[in-house]
Amino acid sequence: EGEFGGVGGALALFHSMSPLGPWVPHRCNPVLTDATCARPAGRPFAIGGDLFRPAQIGVPNYGWGITFQRVVALDEWCYEEVPVGRIEPAWRPDVAGIHTINAAGGLSVIDVRVKQRRRFLR
């Protein structure tokens, strides 16, 4: 449990001129403090000039679903995003949660948690 309302309830951003660093924290860190959309759920992606960030829906429990957040402001002074879509575990009866989604080279991958029947030995 974190101090911002559960597992993954805060999002912090960092920037650097090189992937090797040094990494500098965003002035407004944490930029989000919300268990419904702060925890990353895959690589950000661009469509038509807009940047989208997949995020885990962490309520009612960890990794329940995925929300897609469109980044509407990102500079050294502010960060803002708005929800534009979501994937909930109701799309298949044995899916209990959705953890991550990623795409590259025409291939998309989604990571889900499935319900399993408990088996009792007699």
PDB file of C-alpha atoms in Angstrom:
ATOM      1  CA  GLU A   1       0.000   0.000   0.000  1.00  0.00           C
ATOM      2  CA  GLY A   2       1.319   3.428  -0.922  1.00  0.00           C
ATOM      3  CA  GLU A   3       0.610   6.787   0.661  1.00  0.00           C
ATOM      4  CA  PHE A   4      -1.560   7.867  -2.313  1.00  0.00           C
ATOM      5  CA  GLY A   5      -4.508   5.519  -1.978  1.00  0.00           C
ATOM      6  CA  GLY A   6      -3.410   1.985  -2.644  1.00  0.00           C
ATOM      7  CA  VAL A   7      -0.991   0.123  -4.854  1.00  0.00           C
ATOM      8  CA  GLY A   8       0.211   2.348  -7.686  1.00  0.00           C
ATOM      9  CA  GLY A   9      -1.744   5.401  -6.565  1.00  0.00           C
ATOM     10  CA  ALA A  10       0.887   7.931  -7.690  1.00  0.00           C
ATOM     11  CA  LEU A  11       2.548   8.715 -11.030  1.00  0.00           C
ATOM     12  CA  ALA A  12       5.895  10.490 -11.204  1.00  0.00           C
ATOM     13  CA  LEU A  13       7.586  11.706 -14.395  1.00  0.00           C
ATOM     14  CA  PHE A  14      11.282  12.159 -15.139  1.00  0.00           C
ATOM     15  CA  HIS A  15      13.236  13.459 -18.140  1.00  0.00           C
ATOM     16  CA  SER A  16      16.779  13.212 -19.445  1.00  0.00           C
ATOM     17  CA  MET A  17      18.820  14.098 -22.511  1.00  0.00           C
ATOM     18  CA  SER A  18      20.070  10.481 -22.562  1.00  0.00           C
ATOM     19  CA  PRO A  19      18.505   7.122 -21.655  1.00  0.00           C
ATOM     20  CA  LEU A  20      21.539   6.681 -19.377  1.00  0.00           C
ATOM     21  CA  GLY A  21      20.674   9.811 -17.369  1.00  0.00           C
ATOM     22  CA  PRO A  22      21.035  11.815 -15.361  1.00  0.00           C
ATOM     23  CA  TRP A  23      17.253  11.736 -14.779  1.00  0.00           C
ATOM     24  CA  VAL A  24      15.534  14.895 -13.569  1.00  0.00           C
ATOM     25  CA  PRO A  25      12.155  14.727 -11.777  1.00  0.00           C
ATOM     26  CA  HIS A  26       9.195  16.719 -13.140  1.00  0.00           C
ATOM     27  CA  ARG A  27       8.548  19.891 -11.142  1.00  0.00           C
ATOM     28  CA  CYS A  28       5.009  18.732 -10.264  1.00  0.00           C
ATOM     29  CA  ASN A  29       5.822  15.190  -9.085  1.00  0.00           C
ATOM     30  CA  PRO A  30       3.776  13.282  -8.322  1.00  0.00           C
ATOM     31  CA  VAL A  31       1.813  14.453 -11.381  1.00  0.00           C
ATOM     32  CA  LEU A  32      -1.125  12.161 -10.505  1.00  0.00           C
ATOM     33  CA  THR A  33      -2.347  10.741  -7.206  1.00  0.00           C
ATOM     34  CA  ASP A  34      -5.224   8.494  -8.209  1.00  0.00           C
ATOM     35  CA  ALA A  35      -5.456   4.690  -7.883  1.00  0.00           C
ATOM     36  CA  THR A  36      -7.895   4.605 -10.827  1.00  0.00           C
ATOM     37  CA  CYS A  37      -5.313   5.752 -13.388  1.00  0.00           C
ATOM     38  CA  ALA A  38      -1.824   6.449 -12.009  1.00  0.00           C
ATOM     39  CA  ARG A  39      -0.139   3.028 -12.409  1.00  0.00           C
ATOM     40  CA  PRO A  40       1.272   2.443 -15.934  1.00  0.00           C
ATOM     41  CA  ALA A  41      -0.231  -0.445 -17.938  1.00  0.00           C
ATOM     42  CA  GLY A  42       2.012  -0.452 -20.988  1.00  0.00           C
ATOM     43  CA  ARG A  43       4.077   1.729 -23.260  1.00  0.00           C
ATOM     44  CA  PRO A  44       2.643   5.149 -24.208  1.00  0.00           C
ATOM     45  CA  PHE A  45       1.757   5.434 -27.895  1.00  0.00           C
ATOM     46  CA  ALA A  46       0.875   8.110 -30.442  1.00  0.00           C
ATOM     47  CA  ILE A  47      -2.069   8.198 -32.841  1.00  0.00           C
ATOM     48  CA  GLY A  48      -2.633  11.123 -35.172  1.00  0.00           C
ATOM     49  CA  GLY A  49      -0.304  13.405 -33.242  1.00  0.00           C
ATOM     50  CA  ASP A  50      -1.942  12.656 -29.856  1.00  0.00           C
ATOM     51  CA  LEU A  51      -0.113  10.854 -27.056  1.00  0.00           C
ATOM     52  CA  PHE A  52      -1.948   8.120 -25.126  1.00  0.00           C
ATOM     53  CA  ARG A  53      -0.935   6.414 -21.897  1.00  0.00           C
ATOM     54  CA  PRO A  54      -2.388   3.029 -20.906  1.00  0.00           C
ATOM     55  CA  ALA A  55      -3.011   2.956 -17.152  1.00  0.00           C
ATOM     56  CA  GLN A  56      -4.194   0.317 -14.709  1.00  0.00           C
ATOM     57  CA  ILE A  57      -7.559   0.768 -13.071  1.00  0.00           C
ATOM     58  CA  GLY A  58      -6.554  -0.151  -9.514  1.00  0.00           C
ATOM     59  CA  VAL A  59     -10.022  -0.235  -7.961  1.00  0.00           C
ATOM     60  CA  PRO A  60     -11.905  -2.238  -6.824  1.00  0.00           C
ATOM     61  CA  ASN A  61      -8.635  -4.225  -6.809  1.00  0.00           C
ATOM     62  CA  TYR A  62      -5.128  -4.222  -8.248  1.00  0.00           C
ATOM     63  CA  GLY A  63      -5.034  -4.610 -12.036  1.00  0.00           C
ATOM     64  CA  TRP A  64      -8.821  -4.677 -12.431  1.00  0.00           C
ATOM     65  CA  GLY A  65      -8.836  -3.051 -15.887  1.00  0.00           C
ATOM     66  CA  ILE A  66      -7.096  -0.628 -18.218  1.00  0.00           C
ATOM     67  CA  THR A  67      -7.952   2.969 -18.999  1.00  0.00           C
ATOM     68  CA  PHE A  68      -6.505   4.883 -21.940  1.00  0.00           C
ATOM     69  CA  GLN A  69      -5.504   8.413 -20.993  1.00  0.00           C
ATOM     70  CA  ARG A  70      -4.923  11.078 -23.671  1.00  0.00           C
ATOM     71  CA  VAL A  71      -2.112  13.417 -22.630  1.00  0.00           C
ATOM     72  CA  VAL A  72      -3.371  16.961 -23.204  1.00  0.00           C
ATOM     73  CA  ALA A  73      -0.515  18.891 -21.552  1.00  0.00           C
ATOM     74  CA  LEU A  74       3.089  17.885 -20.994  1.00  0.00           C
ATOM     75  CA  ASP A  75       5.864  20.391 -20.448  1.00  0.00           C
ATOM     76  CA  GLU A  76       8.276  21.319 -17.689  1.00  0.00           C
ATOM     77  CA  TRP A  77       5.520  23.148 -15.748  1.00  0.00           C
ATOM     78  CA  CYS A  78       2.465  20.898 -16.029  1.00  0.00           C
ATOM     79  CA  TYR A  79       1.035  17.496 -16.865  1.00  0.00           C
ATOM     80  CA  GLU A  80      -2.593  16.794 -17.676  1.00  0.00           C
ATOM     81  CA  GLU A  81      -4.435  13.820 -19.140  1.00  0.00           C
ATOM     82  CA  VAL A  82      -8.052  12.833 -19.753  1.00  0.00           C
ATOM     83  CA  PRO A  83      -9.629   9.368 -19.980  1.00  0.00           C
ATOM     84  CA  VAL A  84     -10.762   8.392 -23.488  1.00  0.00           C
ATOM     85  CA  GLY A  85     -11.502   4.669 -23.243  1.00  0.00           C
ATOM     86  CA  ARG A  86     -11.177   1.562 -21.122  1.00  0.00           C
ATOM     87  CA  ILE A  87     -11.030  -2.217 -21.150  1.00  0.00           C
ATOM     88  CA  GLU A  88     -12.908  -3.945 -18.337  1.00  0.00           C
ATOM     89  CA  PRO A  89     -12.681  -7.642 -17.415  1.00  0.00           C
ATOM     90  CA  ALA A  90     -16.290  -8.313 -18.493  1.00  0.00           C
ATOM     91  CA  TRP A  91     -15.226  -9.120 -22.086  1.00  0.00           C
ATOM     92  CA  ARG A  92     -14.716 -12.774 -21.097  1.00  0.00           C
ATOM     93  CA  PRO A  93     -16.290 -14.627 -18.144  1.00  0.00           C
ATOM     94  CA  ASP A  94     -13.016 -16.123 -16.865  1.00  0.00           C
ATOM     95  CA  VAL A  95     -11.077 -12.817 -16.865  1.00  0.00           C
ATOM     96  CA  ALA A  96     -10.636 -11.353 -13.376  1.00  0.00           C
ATOM     97  CA  GLY A  97      -8.344  -8.461 -14.298  1.00  0.00           C
ATOM     98  CA  ILE A  98      -6.285  -6.833 -17.038  1.00  0.00           C
ATOM     99  CA  HIS A  99      -2.707  -5.854 -16.229  1.00  0.00           C
ATOM    100  CA  THR A 100      -0.909  -4.535 -19.340  1.00  0.00           C
ATOM    101  CA  ILE A 101      -1.321  -3.879 -23.042  1.00  0.00           C
ATOM    102  CA  ASN A 102       1.421  -3.239 -25.602  1.00  0.00           C
ATOM    103  CA  ALA A 103       1.747  -3.148 -29.370  1.00  0.00           C
ATOM    104  CA  ALA A 104       4.668  -3.132 -31.790  1.00  0.00           C
ATOM    105  CA  GLY A 105       5.095  -4.044 -35.440  1.00  0.00           C
ATOM    106  CA  GLY A 106       1.455  -4.984 -35.992  1.00  0.00           C
ATOM    107  CA  LEU A 107       1.346  -7.279 -32.952  1.00  0.00           C
ATOM    108  CA  SER A 108      -0.691  -6.459 -29.843  1.00  0.00           C
ATOM    109  CA  VAL A 109      -0.312  -8.238 -26.501  1.00  0.00           C
ATOM    110  CA  ILE A 110      -2.566  -8.079 -23.456  1.00  0.00           C
ATOM    111  CA  ASP A 111      -1.798  -9.581 -20.051  1.00  0.00           C
ATOM    112  CA  VAL A 112      -4.810 -10.768 -18.046  1.00  0.00           C
ATOM    113  CA  ARG A 113      -5.518 -12.505 -14.754  1.00  0.00           C
ATOM    114  CA  VAL A 114      -7.947 -15.409 -15.072  1.00  0.00           C
ATOM    115  CA  LYS A 115     -10.279 -16.930 -12.528  1.00  0.00           C
ATOM    116  CA  GLN A 116      -9.464 -20.494 -11.599  1.00  0.00           C
ATOM    117  CA  ARG A 117     -11.695 -23.016  -9.942  1.00  0.00           C
ATOM    118  CA  ARG A 118     -10.435 -24.222  -6.623  1.00  0.00           C
ATOM    119  CA  ARG A 119      -9.782 -27.921  -6.555  1.00  0.00           C
ATOM    120  CA  PHE A 120     -10.065 -29.819  -3.346  1.00  0.00           C
ATOM    121  CA  LEU A 121      -8.368 -33.132  -2.756  1.00  0.00           C
ATOM    122  CA  ARG A 122     -10.507 -35.851  -1.217  1.00  0.00           C
TER     123      ARG A 122
END
